[in-house]
Coordinates of C-alpha atoms and ligand atoms in Angstrom, one line a residue:
Chain A
M1 CA -80.0 -45.2 100.3
E2 CA -82.6 -45.5 103.1
L3 CA -82.7 -43.4 106.5
N4 CA -82.3 -46.8 108.4
D5 CA -79.1 -47.7 106.6
I6 CA -77.5 -44.6 108.0
I7 CA -78.8 -45.0 111.2
K8 CA -76.6 -47.8 112.5
P9 CA -74.1 -47.9 115.4
E10 CA -71.0 -47.8 113.2
N11 CA -71.9 -44.6 111.6
K12 CA -72.7 -43.0 114.8
V13 CA -70.1 -39.7 115.4
Y14 CA -71.4 -38.6 118.5
S15 CA -73.4 -39.5 121.7
E16 CA -74.3 -38.2 125.2
P17 CA -71.2 -38.5 127.4
K18 CA -72.1 -41.3 130.2
L19 CA -70.4 -39.5 132.6
L20 CA -72.4 -36.3 132.4
N21 CA -75.2 -36.6 134.8
R22 CA -78.7 -35.9 133.7
V23 CA -79.4 -33.2 135.6
H24 CA -80.5 -29.3 134.8
M25 CA -77.1 -27.4 135.2
H26 CA -77.3 -24.0 136.8
Y27 CA -75.0 -22.1 134.2
C28 CA -76.5 -19.4 132.3
P29 CA -77.2 -20.4 128.7
G30 CA -74.4 -19.2 126.6
C31 CA -71.9 -20.2 129.4
S32 CA -68.5 -21.8 128.6
H33 CA -68.6 -23.9 131.8
G34 CA -71.2 -26.3 130.8
V35 CA -69.2 -26.9 127.3
V36 CA -66.1 -27.6 129.2
H37 CA -67.5 -29.9 131.5
K38 CA -68.9 -32.0 128.7
L39 CA -65.5 -32.0 127.5
V40 CA -64.1 -33.2 130.8
A41 CA -66.8 -36.1 131.0
Q42 CA -66.0 -37.0 127.3
V43 CA -62.3 -37.2 127.9
I44 CA -62.3 -39.2 131.4
E45 CA -64.7 -41.8 129.4
E46 CA -62.6 -42.1 126.4
M47 CA -59.7 -42.7 128.5
G48 CA -61.6 -45.1 130.6
V49 CA -60.1 -43.8 133.7
A50 CA -63.2 -42.6 136.0
E51 CA -62.1 -45.4 138.5
K52 CA -59.2 -43.4 139.2
T53 CA -60.1 -39.9 138.6
V54 CA -60.6 -37.3 141.5
G55 CA -61.7 -33.6 140.8
I56 CA -61.6 -30.9 143.0
S57 CA -64.0 -28.2 142.3
P58 CA -63.5 -24.5 143.2
V59 CA -65.6 -21.4 144.9
G60 CA -67.0 -20.0 141.8
C61 CA -69.6 -20.7 139.6
A62 CA -68.3 -24.0 139.1
V63 CA -68.9 -25.1 142.7
F64 CA -71.2 -27.6 141.8
A65 CA -69.3 -29.3 139.0
Y66 CA -69.6 -32.3 141.3
N67 CA -73.1 -32.5 140.8
Y68 CA -72.6 -32.5 136.8
I69 CA -69.6 -34.8 136.2
D70 CA -70.0 -38.3 137.6
V71 CA -66.5 -38.9 139.2
D72 CA -65.3 -38.3 142.8
W73 CA -64.9 -34.9 143.8
E74 CA -63.7 -32.8 146.7
E75 CA -64.9 -29.2 147.0
A76 CA -62.0 -26.7 148.0
P77 CA -62.1 -23.6 149.9
H78 CA -61.5 -20.5 147.7
G79 CA -58.3 -20.7 145.8
R80 CA -56.9 -23.5 147.5
A81 CA -57.9 -26.4 144.9
T82 CA -54.1 -26.8 144.0
A83 CA -53.2 -27.7 147.5
L84 CA -55.8 -30.2 148.1
A85 CA -54.9 -31.7 144.5
T86 CA -51.2 -31.9 145.7
A87 CA -52.0 -34.1 148.7
V88 CA -54.5 -36.0 146.7
K89 CA -51.9 -36.9 143.9
R90 CA -49.0 -37.4 146.2
L91 CA -51.3 -39.9 148.5
W92 CA -52.8 -41.8 145.4
P93 CA -50.0 -41.2 142.6
E94 CA -51.6 -43.6 140.4
N95 CA -54.9 -41.6 140.0
L96 CA -55.8 -38.8 137.6
V97 CA -56.1 -35.7 139.6
F98 CA -57.5 -32.3 138.2
T99 CA -58.7 -29.0 139.6
Y100 CA -61.4 -26.8 137.8
Q101 CA -61.0 -23.1 138.8
G102 CA -62.1 -19.7 137.8
D103 CA -59.7 -16.7 137.1
G104 CA -60.6 -15.1 140.6
D105 CA -60.0 -18.7 142.5
F106 CA -56.9 -19.5 140.5
S107 CA -54.9 -16.4 139.9
A108 CA -56.4 -13.8 142.7
I109 CA -56.9 -15.6 146.4
G110 CA -55.4 -18.8 145.4
T111 CA -52.3 -17.4 143.4
C112 CA -49.8 -18.5 146.1
E113 CA -50.8 -22.2 145.8
S114 CA -51.4 -22.1 142.1
I115 CA -47.8 -20.9 141.4
H116 CA -46.6 -23.2 144.3
A117 CA -48.2 -26.3 142.8
C118 CA -46.9 -25.6 139.4
N119 CA -43.5 -24.9 140.6
R120 CA -43.2 -28.3 142.6
G121 CA -44.3 -30.0 139.2
E122 CA -47.1 -31.5 140.9
N123 CA -48.6 -34.3 138.7
I124 CA -52.0 -32.8 138.4
V125 CA -54.0 -30.9 135.8
I126 CA -55.5 -27.3 136.2
I127 CA -58.4 -26.5 134.2
F128 CA -58.3 -22.6 134.5
I129 CA -61.6 -20.7 133.2
N130 CA -60.6 -17.3 132.7
N131 CA -63.8 -15.4 132.0
A132 CA -62.4 -11.8 133.2
I133 CA -64.9 -11.7 135.9
Y134 CA -66.4 -13.2 139.4
G135 CA -69.3 -14.7 137.6
M136 CA -70.7 -16.3 140.9
T137 CA -70.9 -13.3 143.1
G138 CA -72.2 -11.1 140.5
G139 CA -69.8 -9.7 138.2
Q140 CA -67.1 -7.8 140.1
M141 CA -63.5 -7.0 138.7
A142 CA -61.2 -10.0 138.5
P143 CA -57.3 -10.0 137.9
T144 CA -58.1 -10.9 134.4
T145 CA -60.3 -8.2 133.8
L146 CA -59.3 -5.9 130.5
L147 CA -58.3 -2.5 130.8
G148 CA -61.8 -0.3 130.3
Q149 CA -63.8 -3.4 130.8
K150 CA -66.7 -2.4 133.3
T151 CA -67.7 -4.4 136.2
A152 CA -69.7 -4.1 139.6
T153 CA -66.4 -3.0 141.3
C154 CA -64.8 -0.8 138.5
P155 CA -68.3 0.5 137.1
Y156 CA -66.6 3.0 135.0
G157 CA -64.1 0.4 133.4
R158 CA -60.8 -0.9 134.8
R159 CA -57.9 1.7 135.2
P160 CA -54.3 1.0 135.6
D161 CA -54.1 4.0 138.1
L162 CA -56.8 2.3 140.3
N163 CA -56.7 -1.6 139.5
G164 CA -53.4 -2.3 138.0
Y165 CA -53.1 -4.5 134.8
P166 CA -54.7 -7.5 133.6
L167 CA -52.9 -10.4 134.7
A168 CA -51.9 -13.0 132.4
I169 CA -50.9 -15.9 134.6
T170 CA -50.4 -18.6 132.4
P171 CA -47.2 -17.4 130.4
L172 CA -45.6 -16.8 133.8
L173 CA -46.5 -20.5 134.5
A174 CA -45.0 -21.5 131.5
Q175 CA -41.7 -20.3 132.5
L176 CA -41.6 -22.6 135.9
D177 CA -39.5 -25.6 135.8
G178 CA -42.5 -27.7 137.2
T179 CA -45.0 -27.4 134.3
C180 CA -44.9 -29.6 131.3
Y181 CA -47.8 -28.5 129.3
V182 CA -49.3 -24.8 129.5
T183 CA -52.0 -24.1 127.0
R184 CA -54.8 -21.6 126.3
Q185 CA -57.8 -22.7 124.5
S186 CA -61.4 -21.5 123.8
V187 CA -64.9 -23.1 123.1
H188 CA -66.8 -20.8 121.4
T189 CA -66.7 -22.3 117.9
P190 CA -66.9 -26.1 117.1
A191 CA -63.4 -26.2 115.7
N192 CA -61.9 -24.5 118.8
V193 CA -64.3 -27.3 120.9
R194 CA -62.2 -29.9 119.3
K195 CA -59.0 -28.5 120.0
A196 CA -60.0 -27.9 123.6
K197 CA -60.9 -31.6 123.9
A198 CA -57.3 -32.7 122.6
A199 CA -55.7 -30.6 125.0
L200 CA -57.5 -31.6 128.0
R201 CA -57.0 -35.4 126.7
K202 CA -52.9 -34.5 126.7
A203 CA -53.1 -33.0 130.0
F204 CA -54.8 -35.8 131.6
E205 CA -52.4 -38.4 130.0
N206 CA -49.7 -36.0 131.7
S207 CA -51.1 -36.4 135.0
I208 CA -51.6 -40.2 134.9
N209 CA -48.1 -40.3 133.6
C210 CA -46.3 -38.2 136.1
K211 CA -45.0 -35.6 133.6
G212 CA -45.5 -32.5 135.8
T213 CA -48.4 -29.9 135.8
S214 CA -50.2 -29.2 133.1
V215 CA -52.3 -26.0 133.0
V216 CA -55.0 -25.7 130.2
E217 CA -56.5 -22.3 130.2
I218 CA -59.9 -21.9 128.5
V219 CA -60.6 -18.1 127.7
S220 CA -64.1 -18.3 128.4
A221 CA -67.2 -16.1 128.1
C222 CA -69.7 -14.8 131.0
N223 CA -72.4 -13.4 129.1
T224 CA -74.1 -12.8 132.2
G225 CA -71.5 -10.9 134.0
W226 CA -70.6 -8.8 130.6
K227 CA -74.2 -8.1 130.4
L228 CA -74.3 -9.2 126.7
T229 CA -76.4 -11.7 124.8
P230 CA -74.4 -15.2 124.4
E231 CA -73.9 -14.5 120.7
K232 CA -72.4 -11.0 121.2
A233 CA -70.3 -12.1 124.2
N234 CA -68.9 -14.6 121.7
K235 CA -67.9 -11.9 119.6
W236 CA -66.6 -9.5 122.5
M237 CA -64.2 -12.3 123.5
E238 CA -62.9 -13.0 120.3
E239 CA -62.2 -9.2 119.5
N240 CA -60.8 -8.2 123.0
M241 CA -59.9 -11.5 125.1
F242 CA -57.9 -13.1 122.6
A243 CA -55.8 -9.9 122.1
K244 CA -54.5 -10.2 125.6
Y245 CA -55.0 -13.7 125.9
P246 CA -53.9 -15.3 122.8
L247 CA -54.9 -19.0 122.0
G248 CA -52.5 -21.6 121.5
D249 CA -49.8 -23.8 123.4
L250 CA -47.3 -21.9 125.6
K251 CA -45.4 -25.0 126.5
D252 CA -45.4 -28.7 125.5
L253 CA -42.5 -30.7 127.0
K254 CA -43.1 -34.3 125.4
D255 CA -41.1 -36.1 127.8
G256 CA -42.3 -34.1 130.8
I257 CA -40.3 -32.3 133.2
Q258 CA -36.7 -32.7 134.2
R259 CA -36.5 -34.4 137.9
Chain B
M1 CA -46.6 -40.3 163.2
I2 CA -44.2 -42.5 161.2
R3 CA -44.9 -45.2 163.9
Y4 CA -48.7 -44.7 163.6
G5 CA -48.7 -45.5 160.3
A6 CA -49.9 -41.9 159.0
D7 CA -50.0 -41.4 155.5
G8 CA -49.1 -37.8 155.1
Y9 CA -47.6 -34.7 156.9
F10 CA -48.2 -31.5 155.6
G11 CA -46.4 -28.5 157.3
Y12 CA -44.8 -24.9 157.2
P13 CA -41.9 -24.0 159.7
I14 CA -42.3 -21.8 162.5
T15 CA -40.8 -21.8 166.2
P16 CA -41.3 -23.6 168.6
Q17 CA -41.9 -26.9 166.4
S18 CA -40.0 -26.8 163.4
E19 CA -38.3 -29.8 164.5
V20 CA -41.2 -32.2 163.4
L21 CA -41.0 -30.9 159.8
E22 CA -37.2 -31.1 160.1
K23 CA -37.2 -34.6 161.7
L24 CA -39.6 -36.2 159.3
E25 CA -37.4 -34.7 156.4
E26 CA -34.4 -36.6 158.0
E27 CA -36.2 -39.5 158.7
M28 CA -37.5 -39.7 155.1
P29 CA -40.5 -42.1 155.9
W30 CA -41.4 -42.3 152.4
E31 CA -38.7 -44.9 151.8
T32 CA -39.9 -47.0 154.6
T33 CA -43.7 -46.9 155.5
G34 CA -44.3 -44.8 152.2
M35 CA -45.5 -41.7 154.2
V36 CA -45.5 -38.5 152.4
V37 CA -43.7 -35.5 153.9
L38 CA -44.1 -31.9 152.3
Q39 CA -43.0 -28.6 153.2
A40 CA -46.0 -26.2 151.8
E41 CA -45.7 -22.7 151.1
S42 CA -47.8 -21.7 153.9
E43 CA -49.9 -22.7 156.7
V44 CA -52.9 -22.0 154.3
A45 CA -51.5 -24.3 151.9
A46 CA -50.8 -26.9 154.6
I47 CA -54.3 -27.2 156.1
N48 CA -55.5 -27.5 152.7
M49 CA -53.3 -30.1 151.7
V50 CA -54.5 -31.9 155.0
Y51 CA -58.2 -31.4 153.9
G52 CA -57.3 -32.6 150.4
G53 CA -55.6 -35.8 151.8
A54 CA -58.3 -36.1 154.6
M55 CA -61.2 -36.3 152.0
T56 CA -59.7 -39.5 150.7
G57 CA -59.5 -41.3 153.3
K58 CA -55.9 -41.3 154.3
A59 CA -54.6 -40.7 157.8
V60 CA -52.9 -37.0 157.2
C61 CA -51.8 -34.4 159.8
T62 CA -50.0 -30.8 160.3
S63 CA -48.4 -29.2 163.0
T64 CA -47.7 -25.7 163.8
S65 CA -47.6 -22.8 166.3
S66 CA -50.1 -20.1 167.1
P67 CA -49.7 -17.8 164.7
G68 CA -50.0 -20.6 161.9
F69 CA -52.9 -22.1 163.3
S70 CA -54.5 -18.7 163.2
L71 CA -53.9 -19.0 159.5
M72 CA -55.5 -22.5 158.9
Q73 CA -59.1 -21.8 160.7
E74 CA -60.6 -21.4 157.4
G75 CA -59.2 -25.0 156.4
V76 CA -60.2 -26.4 160.1
S77 CA -63.8 -25.1 159.4
Y78 CA -63.9 -26.9 156.1
L79 CA -62.7 -30.1 157.6
A80 CA -65.2 -29.9 160.4
A81 CA -67.9 -29.1 158.4
S82 CA -67.0 -32.1 155.8
E83 CA -66.9 -34.6 158.5
V84 CA -63.5 -35.8 157.7
P85 CA -60.8 -37.1 160.1
A86 CA -57.7 -35.3 160.6
L87 CA -54.8 -34.6 163.3
L88 CA -53.7 -31.1 164.0
I89 CA -51.0 -30.1 166.2
N90 CA -50.9 -26.4 167.8
V91 CA -47.6 -25.9 169.9
Q92 CA -49.0 -22.9 171.4
R93 CA -46.4 -19.5 171.6
G94 CA -47.5 -16.2 173.1
G95 CA -49.6 -13.9 171.5
P96 CA -51.3 -12.0 170.3
G97 CA -49.8 -10.9 167.1
L98 CA -46.3 -12.3 166.2
G99 CA -46.2 -12.4 170.2
T100 CA -43.2 -14.5 171.6
I101 CA -41.4 -17.6 170.6
H102 CA -42.0 -18.8 174.3
A103 CA -44.5 -21.0 175.7
S104 CA -48.1 -20.2 176.1
Q105 CA -51.6 -21.6 176.5
A106 CA -53.3 -18.5 175.4
D107 CA -54.9 -20.5 172.4
Y108 CA -57.1 -22.1 174.7
F109 CA -60.5 -20.7 173.7
Q110 CA -59.6 -21.0 169.8
A111 CA -58.9 -24.7 170.3
C112 CA -61.8 -25.5 172.7
K113 CA -64.5 -23.3 171.2
G114 CA -63.6 -24.2 167.6
G115 CA -61.2 -21.4 166.5
G116 CA -62.4 -20.7 162.7
H117 CA -66.4 -19.7 161.5
G118 CA -69.3 -21.9 162.2
D119 CA -70.5 -24.0 165.1
Y120 CA -68.0 -26.7 165.2
H121 CA -65.7 -28.2 167.6
M122 CA -62.7 -30.6 167.4
I123 CA -61.3 -33.0 170.0
V124 CA -58.5 -31.1 171.8
L125 CA -55.9 -33.4 173.6
A126 CA -53.5 -31.5 175.9
P127 CA -50.0 -33.3 176.6
S128 CA -48.1 -32.4 179.8
S129 CA -45.2 -34.6 179.0
V130 CA -43.3 -35.9 176.0
Q131 CA -44.7 -39.3 176.5
E132 CA -48.1 -37.9 176.4
M133 CA -47.1 -36.1 173.4
A134 CA -46.0 -39.2 171.7
D135 CA -48.9 -41.4 173.0
M136 CA -51.7 -38.6 171.7
V137 CA -50.6 -39.1 168.1
A138 CA -52.3 -42.3 167.9
L139 CA -55.0 -41.6 170.0
G140 CA -55.7 -38.2 168.3
F141 CA -55.7 -40.4 164.9
D142 CA -57.7 -42.9 166.4
L143 CA -60.8 -40.7 167.8
A144 CA -60.6 -38.5 164.5
F145 CA -61.5 -41.8 162.6
K146 CA -63.8 -43.2 165.0
Y147 CA -66.1 -39.8 165.2
R148 CA -65.1 -38.6 161.4
C149 CA -64.0 -35.3 163.2
V150 CA -60.8 -33.2 163.8
S151 CA -58.3 -34.1 166.5
M152 CA -55.9 -31.6 167.8
I153 CA -53.1 -31.9 170.4
L154 CA -52.8 -28.6 172.1
A155 CA -49.2 -28.4 173.3
D156 CA -47.3 -25.7 174.6
G157 CA -43.7 -24.5 173.6
T158 CA -42.3 -25.9 176.7
I159 CA -43.5 -29.3 176.1
G160 CA -42.6 -28.5 172.0
Q161 CA -39.0 -27.9 173.4
L162 CA -38.7 -30.4 176.2
M163 CA -36.4 -33.7 176.1
E164 CA -37.5 -36.3 178.3
K165 CA -37.2 -40.2 178.4
V166 CA -40.0 -41.4 176.2
V167 CA -41.2 -44.9 175.1
L168 CA -42.1 -44.9 171.5
P169 CA -45.1 -47.1 170.3
E170 CA -44.6 -49.9 168.2
Q171 CA -44.8 -49.5 164.7
R172 CA -47.8 -49.9 163.1
P173 CA -48.4 -50.7 159.3
R174 CA -50.0 -48.1 157.4
R175 CA -53.3 -49.1 156.1
T176 CA -53.5 -50.5 152.3
D177 CA -55.2 -48.8 149.9
D178 CA -58.0 -51.6 150.0
E179 CA -58.3 -51.2 153.7
I180 CA -58.9 -47.3 153.4
R181 CA -61.6 -48.0 150.8
E182 CA -63.3 -50.5 153.2
Q183 CA -62.9 -48.3 156.4
C184 CA -63.8 -45.1 154.4
P185 CA -66.5 -45.8 152.1
W186 CA -67.2 -42.3 152.0
A187 CA -64.0 -41.1 150.7
V188 CA -62.9 -39.8 147.5
N189 CA -60.2 -41.6 145.9
G190 CA -61.4 -42.8 142.6
R191 CA -64.7 -45.1 141.9
K192 CA -63.0 -48.2 142.0
G193 CA -65.2 -50.9 140.5
M194 CA -67.3 -48.1 138.9
R195 CA -68.9 -47.7 142.5
P196 CA -71.5 -44.7 142.9
S197 CA -69.2 -41.6 142.8
N198 CA -68.3 -39.9 146.2
V199 CA -68.6 -36.1 146.8
V200 CA -67.1 -34.7 150.0
T201 CA -68.3 -30.9 150.1
S202 CA -68.7 -28.5 152.8
L203 CA -71.6 -26.5 150.9
E204 CA -75.2 -27.0 151.5
L205 CA -77.6 -24.4 150.3
D206 CA -80.7 -25.6 151.4
D207 CA -81.0 -24.2 154.9
D208 CA -83.1 -26.9 156.0
K209 CA -80.7 -29.5 155.3
M210 CA -77.7 -27.2 156.5
E211 CA -79.6 -27.0 159.8
E212 CA -79.7 -30.8 160.0
N213 CA -75.8 -31.1 159.2
N214 CA -75.8 -28.7 162.1
W215 CA -77.8 -30.9 164.5
R216 CA -75.8 -34.0 163.4
F217 CA -72.5 -32.1 164.3
Q218 CA -73.6 -31.5 167.7
A219 CA -74.9 -34.7 168.4
C220 CA -71.5 -36.2 167.5
Y221 CA -69.8 -33.7 169.5
R222 CA -72.2 -34.5 172.8
E223 CA -71.2 -38.1 171.9
I224 CA -67.5 -37.2 172.0
E225 CA -68.1 -35.4 175.2
K226 CA -69.9 -38.3 176.9
N227 CA -67.3 -40.7 175.8
E228 CA -64.4 -39.2 175.5
T229 CA -63.6 -36.6 178.1
R230 CA -60.4 -37.8 180.1
C231 CA -58.1 -36.3 182.7
E232 CA -55.6 -38.1 185.1
L233 CA -56.6 -37.4 188.6
I234 CA -54.0 -37.5 191.1
D235 CA -54.3 -37.9 194.8
T236 CA -58.0 -36.5 194.5
D237 CA -59.4 -38.9 197.0
D238 CA -58.9 -37.0 200.0
C239 CA -58.5 -33.5 198.7
D240 CA -60.0 -30.2 200.2
Y241 CA -58.8 -28.1 197.1
L242 CA -58.8 -29.1 193.6
I243 CA -56.4 -27.8 190.9
T244 CA -57.1 -28.3 187.3
A245 CA -54.5 -27.7 184.6
F246 CA -53.0 -29.0 181.4
G247 CA -49.8 -28.8 179.4
T248 CA -46.5 -27.3 181.3
T249 CA -48.9 -25.7 183.9
A250 CA -50.1 -29.2 184.9
R251 CA -46.4 -29.7 186.0
V252 CA -46.1 -26.7 187.8
A253 CA -49.5 -27.5 189.5
M254 CA -48.4 -31.2 190.5
K255 CA -45.3 -29.9 191.8
T256 CA -47.4 -27.1 193.8
M257 CA -49.5 -29.8 195.1
E258 CA -46.7 -32.0 196.3
L259 CA -45.4 -29.2 198.1
A260 CA -48.5 -28.2 199.6
R261 CA -49.2 -31.6 200.9
A262 CA -45.6 -32.0 202.5
E263 CA -46.2 -28.6 204.2
A264 CA -49.6 -29.7 205.4
R265 CA -48.1 -33.0 206.6
G266 CA -45.4 -31.2 208.5
R267 CA -47.9 -28.8 210.3
Q268 CA -50.2 -31.9 211.0
E269 CA -47.2 -34.1 212.7
R270 CA -46.2 -31.0 214.8
Q271 CA -49.8 -30.3 216.0
G272 CA -50.3 -34.3 216.9
H273 CA -52.8 -35.0 214.1
P274 CA -52.7 -38.3 212.6
V275 CA -51.1 -38.3 209.5
R276 CA -52.8 -39.2 206.2
Ligands
TPP301 C1 -62.6 -16.8 151.6 C2 -63.7 -16.5 150.4 N1 -63.7 -15.4 149.9 C3 -64.7 -14.9 148.9 C4 -65.7 -15.8 148.7 C5 -66.6 -15.1 147.8 N2 -66.6 -15.5 146.4 C6 -67.2 -16.7 145.9 S1 -66.9 -17.1 144.5 C7 -66.0 -15.5 144.3 C8 -65.5 -15.4 143.0 C9 -65.4 -16.4 141.7 O1 -64.9 -16.0 140.8 P1 -64.0 -16.5 139.7 O2 -63.4 -17.6 140.3 O3 -63.7 -16.1 138.4 O4 -65.2 -17.9 139.1 P2 -66.3 -17.7 138.2 O5 -67.6 -17.4 138.9 O6 -66.2 -16.5 137.6 O7 -66.3 -19.0 137.4 C10 -65.9 -15.2 145.6 C11 -65.2 -13.7 145.7 C12 -65.8 -16.9 149.2 N3 -66.4 -17.8 148.8 N4 -64.8 -17.5 150.0
SF4_302 S1 -72.5 -15.7 135.8 FE1 -71.1 -16.0 134.1 S2 -69.8 -17.8 134.6 FE2 -71.4 -18.0 136.0 S3 -72.8 -19.3 135.3 FE3 -73.5 -17.5 134.3 S4 -72.3 -17.1 132.4 FE4 -71.5 -18.6 133.5
MG303 MG1 -64.1 -15.8 136.5

């Protein structure tokens, strides 16, 4: 068989997502944000819903998500993305509305809005990037920072007596009556990328079909904040993060929440 | 709000204005005009719901009283920086701190100078009667959409709690989604017809562009000052003294003026001067 016999449209298994803008991303090489962006662009494109999609970007490294994924975006104040999303979805009930938030944004400054949006069962998707650190501001401690993990504001390692314990917020959200789908994924291997993509697709469909709140946590690498090479960061994540933040579905109500 | 054809109200209870949220919940406008009403978990959430809704081009508002409005300031600054229309209502109570639940006008500077961080202003309308309070909802929304800025009704606790006869405006229909898309081509509500994507953000890391933005904001505020400054003039033609006041104080001032004029008239009559 000649090479040209293979290179045919019907044999194509991958192409660049059309909704991913052709611009340089500002993310560090090795960062999980870029991979998740690609998945979001792919899923919106495959579902054919760009005409009714609204994304809410956070304050954090992903603040410029609106430069990369070619849908309509609002940029939220730090932590308030789910409040914005609540209004957007209630005012435009047919739209797909998602927030994209870091762990500081979602589970520190925005905890109140995060919990209440989930508890009201807002028909939105929360993409929660848990990298156990404040990437954007230079590597300070996040609520999700692991015990012993060194950051700029716990330079000798996180201590429970000084800093309390790592916050796993997703299991709390799974207990709320308003959430229909709560899952924890990662994007550090091709197999995990595929699983994360399927999770995003399910969550996005839930938003469109008004089944309740979907939370997709992505346990992510911030190699820069962790001061590791991209490769070592992925390894560190597997060895340390997954013990505290195990991957898998925490809740999946096929028919949505009770109203 | 319902009669204006507003699309959404997001609020959190605080005296002396919780009646707004209570009445809206009782009226259930989502079953008649389709207006969304939601009790938020805090004023921080409420203002951010307003922000989220305003960026989609919908006519959205909130109401609160002084401590609640302080909590909202970050969001108000974002609204102003993003040049999106919204209506905010502060029914002032006395402060600082938790203060009192009784009427005050102490948030005057917060309202007129901006309130939150950065150099911005709002259109501030100050009613002195229930009628004006009702009329200023439409005026506030219309001006906010005209200039793409934040309008605020600065009432006080007395106006907030007052019962007076009022002629309510005619019911206006809510704009359809297509009308909103046409009126607000900048709005974030999905790329209908795969139009180029819209982004509303208050972030601008390029200092030159941020300066440009600020000049544009200031130009807009000057334009508003020129076109929209308004007050009610009462018996000013022949005055020796001019009293300026707003809100409840304006009513006190009007009565004071009436009494002063009556007294002056009496004196003039006694002294044989012509009575004006
Ligand atoms: C009100 C407010 N407080 C603090 C900040 C500063 N700030 C910007 S990003 C950030 C932390 C972001 O961390 P995270 O949400 O984990 O996102 P990441 O960068 O790790 O993706 C902070 C504290 C801000 N912009 N606004
Ligand atoms: S600092 Fe961390 S989260 Fe931010 S872009 Fe770099 S690797 Fe990603
Ligand atoms: Mg983080």
